[in-house]
Amino acid sequence: MTIGVLALQGDVREHVAALADLGEVARPVRVPADLDGIDGIVLPGGESTTLSMLLASSGVGDALGDALAAGLPAFGTCAGLILLATDVRDGRPDQRSFGAIELTVRRNGYGRQAESFECTLSVPAVGDDPVPAVFIRAPVIEAVGPDVDVLAELPAAPGSTGGARPVVCRQGPVLVAAHHPELTGDRRLHRLFVELVKEHRETRR
Ligand code: GLN
Protein backbone atom coordinates (compact mmCIF):
# COMPACT_ATOMS: atom_id res chain seq x y z
CA MET A 1 0.00 0.00 0.00
CA THR A 2 1.28 3.49 -0.77
CA ILE A 3 -0.13 6.57 0.89
CA GLY A 4 0.63 9.95 -0.62
CA VAL A 5 1.30 13.04 1.45
CA LEU A 6 0.64 16.32 -0.36
CA ALA A 7 4.08 17.91 -0.11
CA LEU A 8 3.64 21.45 -1.41
CA GLN A 9 3.71 23.25 1.95
CA GLY A 10 3.00 22.61 5.62
CA ASP A 11 3.81 19.85 8.06
CA VAL A 12 4.61 17.14 5.55
CA ARG A 13 7.48 15.48 7.43
CA GLU A 14 5.37 14.92 10.52
CA HIS A 15 2.71 13.07 8.54
CA VAL A 16 5.33 10.97 6.75
CA ALA A 17 6.80 10.09 10.17
CA ALA A 18 3.37 9.22 11.60
CA LEU A 19 2.67 6.86 8.69
CA ALA A 20 6.15 5.34 8.96
CA ASP A 21 5.47 4.61 12.65
CA LEU A 22 2.53 2.51 11.44
CA GLY A 23 4.70 0.68 8.92
CA GLU A 24 3.23 2.45 5.90
CA VAL A 25 5.21 3.78 2.96
CA ALA A 26 4.44 7.45 2.45
CA ARG A 27 5.10 9.12 -0.88
CA PRO A 28 5.47 12.90 -1.05
CA VAL A 29 3.17 14.29 -3.77
CA ARG A 30 4.60 17.33 -5.58
CA VAL A 31 3.64 16.77 -9.22
CA PRO A 32 0.62 15.06 -10.82
CA ALA A 33 2.60 11.88 -11.63
CA ASP A 34 3.21 11.34 -7.90
CA LEU A 35 -0.51 10.52 -7.59
CA ASP A 36 -0.17 7.45 -9.82
CA GLY A 37 -0.86 4.26 -7.94
CA ILE A 38 -1.42 5.76 -4.49
CA ASP A 39 -4.11 4.17 -2.31
CA GLY A 40 -4.88 7.26 -0.26
CA ILE A 41 -3.59 10.75 0.40
CA VAL A 42 -2.94 12.97 3.41
CA LEU A 43 -3.50 16.72 3.06
CA PRO A 44 -1.45 18.33 5.81
CA GLY A 45 -1.91 21.51 7.79
CA GLY A 46 -0.29 24.70 6.63
CA GLU A 47 -2.05 27.60 4.98
CA SER A 48 -4.98 26.69 2.76
CA THR A 49 -4.66 29.84 0.62
CA THR A 50 -0.97 29.17 -0.07
CA LEU A 51 -1.67 25.48 -0.66
CA SER A 52 -4.39 26.47 -3.15
CA MET A 53 -1.95 28.58 -5.16
CA LEU A 54 0.65 25.81 -5.15
CA LEU A 55 -1.97 23.24 -6.16
CA ALA A 56 -2.70 25.37 -9.22
CA SER A 57 0.91 26.14 -10.18
CA SER A 58 2.08 22.52 -9.73
CA GLY A 59 -0.84 21.08 -11.68
CA VAL A 60 -1.56 18.73 -8.76
CA GLY A 61 -4.88 20.46 -8.02
CA ASP A 62 -6.77 19.26 -11.07
CA ALA A 63 -5.30 15.75 -10.98
CA LEU A 64 -6.03 15.43 -7.27
CA GLY A 65 -9.54 16.80 -7.80
CA ASP A 66 -10.18 14.05 -10.34
CA ALA A 67 -8.75 11.37 -8.03
CA LEU A 68 -10.88 12.54 -5.10
CA ALA A 69 -13.99 12.66 -7.27
CA ALA A 70 -13.22 9.05 -8.25
CA GLY A 71 -13.16 8.07 -4.55
CA LEU A 72 -9.50 8.31 -3.47
CA PRO A 73 -9.43 8.05 0.35
CA ALA A 74 -8.12 11.24 1.97
CA PHE A 75 -7.15 12.48 5.42
CA GLY A 76 -7.12 16.26 5.82
CA THR A 77 -5.80 17.99 8.92
CA CYS A 78 -6.45 21.68 9.62
CA ALA A 79 -5.66 23.44 6.30
CA GLY A 80 -6.08 20.02 4.64
CA LEU A 81 -9.59 19.83 6.09
CA ILE A 82 -10.34 23.26 4.63
CA LEU A 83 -9.23 22.09 1.17
CA LEU A 84 -11.43 18.98 1.34
CA ALA A 85 -14.60 20.76 2.51
CA THR A 86 -17.51 21.79 0.30
CA ASP A 87 -18.00 25.30 1.73
CA VAL A 88 -15.31 27.65 3.03
CA ARG A 89 -16.05 30.90 4.82
CA ASP A 90 -13.48 33.68 5.34
CA GLY A 91 -11.34 32.17 2.62
CA ARG A 92 -9.99 33.79 -0.52
CA PRO A 93 -12.67 33.78 -3.19
CA ASP A 94 -10.38 31.83 -5.52
CA GLN A 95 -9.20 29.23 -3.02
CA ARG A 96 -9.53 25.59 -3.95
CA SER A 97 -12.34 23.49 -2.45
CA PHE A 98 -12.30 19.84 -3.45
CA GLY A 99 -15.76 19.27 -1.98
CA ALA A 100 -14.84 15.75 -0.89
CA ILE A 101 -16.67 16.04 2.44
CA GLU A 102 -19.86 17.94 3.05
CA LEU A 103 -18.78 20.52 5.60
CA THR A 104 -19.12 24.26 6.05
CA VAL A 105 -15.91 25.54 7.64
CA ARG A 106 -14.78 28.96 8.76
CA ARG A 107 -11.06 29.63 8.43
CA ASN A 108 -9.38 30.78 11.64
CA GLY A 109 -12.82 30.53 13.25
CA TYR A 110 -11.56 29.99 16.80
CA GLY A 111 -10.51 33.65 16.86
CA ARG A 112 -7.40 35.52 17.81
CA GLN A 113 -7.29 34.90 21.56
CA ALA A 114 -7.53 31.20 20.97
CA GLU A 115 -5.51 30.92 17.77
CA SER A 116 -3.67 28.00 19.31
CA PHE A 117 -4.64 25.72 22.15
CA GLU A 118 -4.20 22.17 23.33
CA CYS A 119 -6.75 19.87 24.88
CA THR A 120 -7.85 16.26 24.82
CA LEU A 121 -10.70 14.86 22.78
CA SER A 122 -12.96 11.91 23.27
CA VAL A 123 -12.87 9.92 20.01
CA PRO A 124 -14.78 6.68 20.71
CA ALA A 125 -14.02 5.42 17.17
CA VAL A 126 -10.34 5.02 18.11
CA GLY A 127 -10.67 3.88 21.72
CA ASP A 128 -11.56 4.96 25.23
CA ASP A 129 -8.42 6.92 26.13
CA PRO A 130 -8.61 10.63 25.35
CA VAL A 131 -6.73 11.79 22.24
CA PRO A 132 -4.36 14.75 22.72
CA ALA A 133 -5.12 17.56 20.28
CA VAL A 134 -3.22 20.66 19.16
CA PHE A 135 -5.28 23.38 17.46
CA ILE A 136 -3.33 26.02 15.52
CA ARG A 137 -5.37 28.78 13.84
CA ALA A 138 -7.86 26.02 13.31
CA PRO A 139 -10.99 26.12 11.18
CA VAL A 140 -14.37 25.89 12.89
CA ILE A 141 -16.73 23.33 11.40
CA GLU A 142 -20.00 25.24 11.34
CA ALA A 143 -22.23 22.69 9.62
CA VAL A 144 -22.02 19.05 8.56
CA GLY A 145 -23.95 17.33 5.78
CA PRO A 146 -26.37 14.45 6.41
CA ASP A 147 -23.85 11.78 5.38
CA VAL A 148 -21.06 13.03 7.63
CA ASP A 149 -20.22 11.13 10.82
CA VAL A 150 -18.97 13.33 13.63
CA LEU A 151 -16.26 11.33 15.44
CA ALA A 152 -15.28 14.00 17.98
CA GLU A 153 -16.54 17.34 19.23
CA LEU A 154 -15.18 20.16 21.34
CA PRO A 155 -17.61 20.89 24.14
CA ALA A 156 -19.13 24.38 24.13
CA ALA A 157 -16.92 26.92 25.91
CA PRO A 158 -18.31 27.86 29.33
CA GLY A 159 -20.51 30.91 28.96
CA SER A 160 -20.63 30.72 25.18
CA THR A 161 -23.92 30.69 23.35
CA GLY A 162 -22.85 28.15 20.71
CA GLY A 163 -23.07 24.40 21.18
CA ALA A 164 -20.42 21.70 20.87
CA ARG A 165 -18.35 21.89 17.69
CA PRO A 166 -17.43 18.94 15.51
CA VAL A 167 -13.65 18.59 15.12
CA VAL A 168 -13.11 15.10 13.67
CA CYS A 169 -15.44 13.96 10.88
CA ARG A 170 -15.72 11.23 8.30
CA GLN A 171 -17.72 10.79 5.14
CA GLY A 172 -17.04 7.52 3.33
CA PRO A 173 -13.28 7.25 2.73
CA VAL A 174 -12.64 10.89 3.70
CA LEU A 175 -11.45 11.67 7.24
CA VAL A 176 -10.74 15.17 8.55
CA ALA A 177 -9.46 16.69 11.77
CA ALA A 178 -9.50 20.40 12.63
CA HIS A 179 -6.41 19.86 14.80
CA HIS A 180 -2.95 18.40 14.12
CA PRO A 181 -2.76 14.70 15.07
CA GLU A 182 0.66 14.52 13.36
CA LEU A 183 2.13 16.81 16.04
CA THR A 184 1.46 14.45 18.94
CA GLY A 185 2.83 10.96 19.43
CA ASP A 186 -0.68 9.52 19.36
CA ARG A 187 -1.08 7.63 16.09
CA ARG A 188 -4.65 6.42 16.48
CA LEU A 189 -6.22 8.82 13.96
CA HIS A 190 -3.56 7.96 11.39
CA ARG A 191 -4.23 4.28 12.11
CA LEU A 192 -7.95 4.86 11.56
CA PHE A 193 -7.13 6.43 8.18
CA VAL A 194 -4.85 3.52 7.23
CA GLU A 195 -7.73 1.16 8.07
CA LEU A 196 -10.12 3.19 5.89
CA VAL A 197 -7.65 2.99 3.02
CA LYS A 198 -7.31 -0.80 3.46
CA GLU A 199 -11.08 -1.26 3.59
CA HIS A 200 -11.48 0.83 0.47
CA ARG A 201 -8.86 -1.28 -1.36
CA GLU A 202 -10.67 -4.48 -0.41
CA THR A 203 -14.00 -3.22 -1.73
CA ARG A 204 -12.44 -2.24 -5.06
CA ARG A 205 -10.82 -5.61 -5.72
N1 GLN B 1 -5.50 28.95 9.22
C1 GLN B 1 -4.95 28.05 8.27
C2 GLN B 1 -5.66 28.10 6.93
O1 GLN B 1 -6.56 28.80 6.73
C3 GLN B 1 -4.93 26.63 8.78
C4 GLN B 1 -3.97 26.53 9.92
C5 GLN B 1 -3.28 25.22 10.03
O2 GLN B 1 -3.29 24.37 9.14
N2 GLN B 1 -2.58 25.06 11.13
O3 GLN B 1 -5.29 27.44 6.05
mmCIF file of C-alpha atoms in Angstrom, residues 9-163:
data_model
loop_
_atom_site.group_PDB
_atom_site.id
_atom_site.type_symbol
_atom_site.label_atom_id
_atom_site.label_comp_id
_atom_site.label_asym_id
_atom_site.label_seq_id
_atom_site.Cartn_x
_atom_site.Cartn_y
_atom_site.Cartn_z
ATOM 1 C CA GLN A 9 3.707 23.255 1.952
ATOM 2 C CA GLY A 10 2.995 22.607 5.617
ATOM 3 C CA ASP A 11 3.812 19.845 8.063
ATOM 4 C CA VAL A 12 4.612 17.139 5.545
ATOM 5 C CA ARG A 13 7.483 15.480 7.428
ATOM 6 C CA GLU A 14 5.373 14.924 10.524
ATOM 7 C CA HIS A 15 2.705 13.070 8.537
ATOM 8 C CA VAL A 16 5.331 10.972 6.752
ATOM 9 C CA ALA A 17 6.797 10.091 10.167
ATOM 10 C CA ALA A 18 3.371 9.218 11.602
ATOM 11 C CA LEU A 19 2.669 6.858 8.690
ATOM 12 C CA ALA A 20 6.151 5.336 8.960
ATOM 13 C CA ASP A 21 5.470 4.611 12.648
ATOM 14 C CA LEU A 22 2.528 2.513 11.443
ATOM 15 C CA GLY A 23 4.701 0.682 8.923
ATOM 16 C CA GLU A 24 3.228 2.446 5.898
ATOM 17 C CA VAL A 25 5.214 3.783 2.959
ATOM 18 C CA ALA A 26 4.439 7.454 2.453
ATOM 19 C CA ARG A 27 5.098 9.116 -0.882
ATOM 20 C CA PRO A 28 5.471 12.901 -1.048
ATOM 21 C CA VAL A 29 3.173 14.286 -3.767
ATOM 22 C CA ARG A 30 4.602 17.332 -5.579
ATOM 23 C CA VAL A 31 3.637 16.767 -9.217
ATOM 24 C CA PRO A 32 0.622 15.058 -10.816
ATOM 25 C CA ALA A 33 2.597 11.883 -11.630
ATOM 26 C CA ASP A 34 3.211 11.340 -7.898
ATOM 27 C CA LEU A 35 -0.506 10.525 -7.590
ATOM 28 C CA ASP A 36 -0.165 7.453 -9.821
ATOM 29 C CA GLY A 37 -0.864 4.262 -7.935
ATOM 30 C CA ILE A 38 -1.417 5.759 -4.495
ATOM 31 C CA ASP A 39 -4.110 4.171 -2.314
ATOM 32 C CA GLY A 40 -4.876 7.258 -0.258
ATOM 33 C CA ILE A 41 -3.589 10.750 0.404
ATOM 34 C CA VAL A 42 -2.944 12.970 3.408
ATOM 35 C CA LEU A 43 -3.502 16.718 3.056
ATOM 36 C CA PRO A 44 -1.451 18.330 5.815
ATOM 37 C CA GLY A 45 -1.909 21.505 7.794
ATOM 38 C CA GLY A 46 -0.287 24.703 6.633
ATOM 39 C CA GLU A 47 -2.053 27.602 4.977
ATOM 40 C CA SER A 48 -4.978 26.689 2.762
ATOM 41 C CA THR A 49 -4.664 29.836 0.625
ATOM 42 C CA THR A 50 -0.972 29.168 -0.068
ATOM 43 C CA LEU A 51 -1.674 25.481 -0.656
ATOM 44 C CA SER A 52 -4.386 26.473 -3.152
ATOM 45 C CA MET A 53 -1.950 28.582 -5.163
ATOM 46 C CA LEU A 54 0.654 25.809 -5.150
ATOM 47 C CA LEU A 55 -1.971 23.238 -6.164
ATOM 48 C CA ALA A 56 -2.700 25.374 -9.221
ATOM 49 C CA SER A 57 0.909 26.142 -10.178
ATOM 50 C CA SER A 58 2.078 22.519 -9.725
ATOM 51 C CA GLY A 59 -0.838 21.075 -11.683
ATOM 52 C CA VAL A 60 -1.559 18.730 -8.758
ATOM 53 C CA GLY A 61 -4.875 20.459 -8.017
ATOM 54 C CA ASP A 62 -6.771 19.259 -11.066
ATOM 55 C CA ALA A 63 -5.301 15.754 -10.983
ATOM 56 C CA LEU A 64 -6.031 15.430 -7.274
ATOM 57 C CA GLY A 65 -9.544 16.802 -7.800
ATOM 58 C CA ASP A 66 -10.184 14.048 -10.340
ATOM 59 C CA ALA A 67 -8.750 11.374 -8.033
ATOM 60 C CA LEU A 68 -10.876 12.538 -5.096
ATOM 61 C CA ALA A 69 -13.986 12.657 -7.267
ATOM 62 C CA ALA A 70 -13.218 9.045 -8.248
ATOM 63 C CA GLY A 71 -13.158 8.070 -4.548
ATOM 64 C CA LEU A 72 -9.501 8.311 -3.467
ATOM 65 C CA PRO A 73 -9.426 8.053 0.347
ATOM 66 C CA ALA A 74 -8.123 11.243 1.969
ATOM 67 C CA PHE A 75 -7.146 12.483 5.418
ATOM 68 C CA GLY A 76 -7.118 16.263 5.818
ATOM 69 C CA THR A 77 -5.797 17.995 8.919
ATOM 70 C CA CYS A 78 -6.447 21.681 9.617
ATOM 71 C CA ALA A 79 -5.663 23.440 6.299
ATOM 72 C CA GLY A 80 -6.084 20.020 4.638
ATOM 73 C CA LEU A 81 -9.591 19.831 6.092
ATOM 74 C CA ILE A 82 -10.344 23.263 4.628
ATOM 75 C CA LEU A 83 -9.234 22.093 1.170
ATOM 76 C CA LEU A 84 -11.429 18.981 1.335
ATOM 77 C CA ALA A 85 -14.597 20.763 2.509
ATOM 78 C CA THR A 86 -17.506 21.785 0.298
ATOM 79 C CA ASP A 87 -17.998 25.299 1.732
ATOM 80 C CA VAL A 88 -15.312 27.647 3.031
ATOM 81 C CA ARG A 89 -16.049 30.899 4.821
ATOM 82 C CA ASP A 90 -13.485 33.680 5.341
ATOM 83 C CA GLY A 91 -11.338 32.167 2.623
ATOM 84 C CA ARG A 92 -9.985 33.785 -0.517
ATOM 85 C CA PRO A 93 -12.669 33.777 -3.191
ATOM 86 C CA ASP A 94 -10.381 31.828 -5.521
ATOM 87 C CA GLN A 95 -9.199 29.228 -3.023
ATOM 88 C CA ARG A 96 -9.532 25.594 -3.952
ATOM 89 C CA SER A 97 -12.339 23.494 -2.450
ATOM 90 C CA PHE A 98 -12.305 19.840 -3.446
ATOM 91 C CA GLY A 99 -15.762 19.267 -1.981
ATOM 92 C CA ALA A 100 -14.844 15.746 -0.892
ATOM 93 C CA ILE A 101 -16.669 16.042 2.445
ATOM 94 C CA GLU A 102 -19.861 17.944 3.050
ATOM 95 C CA LEU A 103 -18.777 20.522 5.605
ATOM 96 C CA THR A 104 -19.116 24.260 6.053
ATOM 97 C CA VAL A 105 -15.913 25.541 7.642
ATOM 98 C CA ARG A 106 -14.784 28.965 8.764
ATOM 99 C CA ARG A 107 -11.060 29.631 8.432
ATOM 100 C CA ASN A 108 -9.377 30.780 11.644
ATOM 101 C CA GLY A 109 -12.818 30.526 13.250
ATOM 102 C CA TYR A 110 -11.561 29.993 16.797
ATOM 103 C CA GLY A 111 -10.509 33.646 16.864
ATOM 104 C CA ARG A 112 -7.396 35.524 17.814
ATOM 105 C CA GLN A 113 -7.289 34.898 21.560
ATOM 106 C CA ALA A 114 -7.529 31.202 20.970
ATOM 107 C CA GLU A 115 -5.507 30.921 17.769
ATOM 108 C CA SER A 116 -3.667 28.003 19.314
ATOM 109 C CA PHE A 117 -4.636 25.721 22.149
ATOM 110 C CA GLU A 118 -4.200 22.170 23.330
ATOM 111 C CA CYS A 119 -6.755 19.869 24.881
ATOM 112 C CA THR A 120 -7.850 16.260 24.816
ATOM 113 C CA LEU A 121 -10.699 14.862 22.776
ATOM 114 C CA SER A 122 -12.956 11.915 23.270
ATOM 115 C CA VAL A 123 -12.871 9.921 20.010
ATOM 116 C CA PRO A 124 -14.776 6.682 20.707
ATOM 117 C CA ALA A 125 -14.020 5.423 17.168
ATOM 118 C CA VAL A 126 -10.339 5.020 18.109
ATOM 119 C CA GLY A 127 -10.671 3.877 21.716
ATOM 120 C CA ASP A 128 -11.560 4.959 25.231
ATOM 121 C CA ASP A 129 -8.418 6.917 26.125
ATOM 122 C CA PRO A 130 -8.611 10.633 25.348
ATOM 123 C CA VAL A 131 -6.735 11.794 22.244
ATOM 124 C CA PRO A 132 -4.357 14.746 22.721
ATOM 125 C CA ALA A 133 -5.122 17.561 20.281
ATOM 126 C CA VAL A 134 -3.217 20.661 19.161
ATOM 127 C CA PHE A 135 -5.283 23.378 17.463
ATOM 128 C CA ILE A 136 -3.328 26.024 15.516
ATOM 129 C CA ARG A 137 -5.369 28.779 13.842
ATOM 130 C CA ALA A 138 -7.856 26.025 13.307
ATOM 131 C CA PRO A 139 -10.987 26.115 11.179
ATOM 132 C CA VAL A 140 -14.369 25.894 12.889
ATOM 133 C CA ILE A 141 -16.727 23.326 11.400
ATOM 134 C CA GLU A 142 -19.998 25.239 11.343
ATOM 135 C CA ALA A 143 -22.234 22.689 9.622
ATOM 136 C CA VAL A 144 -22.023 19.049 8.559
ATOM 137 C CA GLY A 145 -23.947 17.328 5.777
ATOM 138 C CA PRO A 146 -26.370 14.454 6.408
ATOM 139 C CA ASP A 147 -23.848 11.784 5.382
ATOM 140 C CA VAL A 148 -21.063 13.032 7.631
ATOM 141 C CA ASP A 149 -20.221 11.128 10.821
ATOM 142 C CA VAL A 150 -18.970 13.333 13.632
ATOM 143 C CA LEU A 151 -16.260 11.331 15.435
ATOM 144 C CA ALA A 152 -15.283 13.999 17.982
ATOM 145 C CA GLU A 153 -16.536 17.340 19.230
ATOM 146 C CA LEU A 154 -15.185 20.162 21.340
ATOM 147 C CA PRO A 155 -17.609 20.889 24.145
ATOM 148 C CA ALA A 156 -19.125 24.376 24.129
ATOM 149 C CA ALA A 157 -16.919 26.919 25.909
ATOM 150 C CA PRO A 158 -18.307 27.861 29.330
ATOM 151 C CA GLY A 159 -20.515 30.910 28.960
ATOM 152 C CA SER A 160 -20.634 30.721 25.179
ATOM 153 C CA THR A 161 -23.925 30.695 23.346
ATOM 154 C CA GLY A 162 -22.850 28.149 20.710
ATOM 155 C CA GLY A 163 -23.074 24.396 21.182
#
